[in-house]
Amino acid sequence: MTTATDISQLSTEELQARVRALKKELNAVILAHYYTLPEIQQVADVVGDSLALARAAQKNTADVIVFAGVYFMAETAKILNPGKLVLMPDADAGCPLADSCPEDEFRAFREANPDAIAITYINSTAAIKALSDITCTSSNAEHILSQIPQGQRIIFGPDRNLGAWLAKRSGRDMLIWQGYCYVHDAFTETCMVQAMAMHPGAELIAHPECREEVLRHASFVGSTQALLDYTQKSPSNSFIVATEPGIIYEMQLRSPGKTFIPAPKDPANPRSICRQMKLNTLDRLYLAMVNRQPEITVEENLREAALKPITRMLEMSA
Ligand code: 13P
Ligand code: SF4
């Protein structure tokens, strides 16, 4: 087994060259979320938001999927590909939002509202997906919601901020689970107002996992992909970006002349970073590929149950 010590002398470029060679040898595809480190995004075959990565996991001809993201993303890839080897650089890269929704409590929530269907954010465990009717991401949640008949009661979880934003946009009354993402929920109105005063020409753009007090000041609200697309289309030259700052790497690549300011978390902490996404380091990515572990597995009954809402999502957002 190759260890971190064996590769400690290698430069970033040497490690990236080894990763690219291993990709060919294993017939592997590397899927990376926009919140991962630039050196990971550079070796990935697909860099995307949660929806793009779920689609890429569904449609690929590789034998091995290496997922540089958080656990629920790699787990979703395994649910879609039971016959493939799915690897993660660090299996401890969990999503605290997903983990904030325990199976027993969510089951009780459903049982207390038997006439409601459950639309669940993809940032959830396989067990929660198995208890849900339809999965969604921040890119397709509004579109999926628009296909649910008026009058149908809806449970939405686990993100309270995305749920509140969807309820406001759609005018629908939803039963919302009170989880949140610590990265996005850390942004406050006070900090945004200060940042806008410091950068008067910059547009504030925000992810719907942010609180309503932040979203109400934003000129555009959207998923990571939608924010990226917006910065290309907007005539503005500078943006205050209220989401995980990993996306700024791709924003700068696509719009080299524009300025991107990470939204401040508080005066002492200028950026709100997802620690779990940053566990995907290049050395761990290489070691996962060379050692074929950590491997993601999902028990078959659970996989079949969790596949249903994911398939429904992919059909409803095709
Ligand atoms: P999207 O990738 O859907 O924008 O979600 C953001 C996020 O927090 C992923 O964990
Ligand atoms: Fe989870 Fe938030 Fe990190 Fe996304 S940014 S993986 S929702 S903790």
Short mmCIF file of C-alpha atoms in Angstrom, two decimals, residues 48 63 116 118 162 208 216 227 242 263:
data_model
loop_
_atom_site.label_atom_id
_atom_site.label_comp_id
_atom_site.label_asym_id
_atom_site.label_seq_id
_atom_site.Cartn_x
_atom_site.Cartn_y
_atom_site.Cartn_z
CA GLY A 48 -19.82 20.88 -11.54
CA ASP A 63 -15.12 1.49 -14.62
CA ALA A 116 -47.54 15.15 2.53
CA ALA A 118 -41.31 14.54 0.77
CA LEU A 162 -33.40 26.71 0.71
CA PRO A 208 -30.23 29.92 -1.66
CA ARG A 216 -33.09 39.89 0.21
CA LEU A 227 -24.19 31.92 -9.98
CA ALA A 242 -22.10 34.75 -0.99
CA ALA A 263 -18.60 37.44 0.93
#
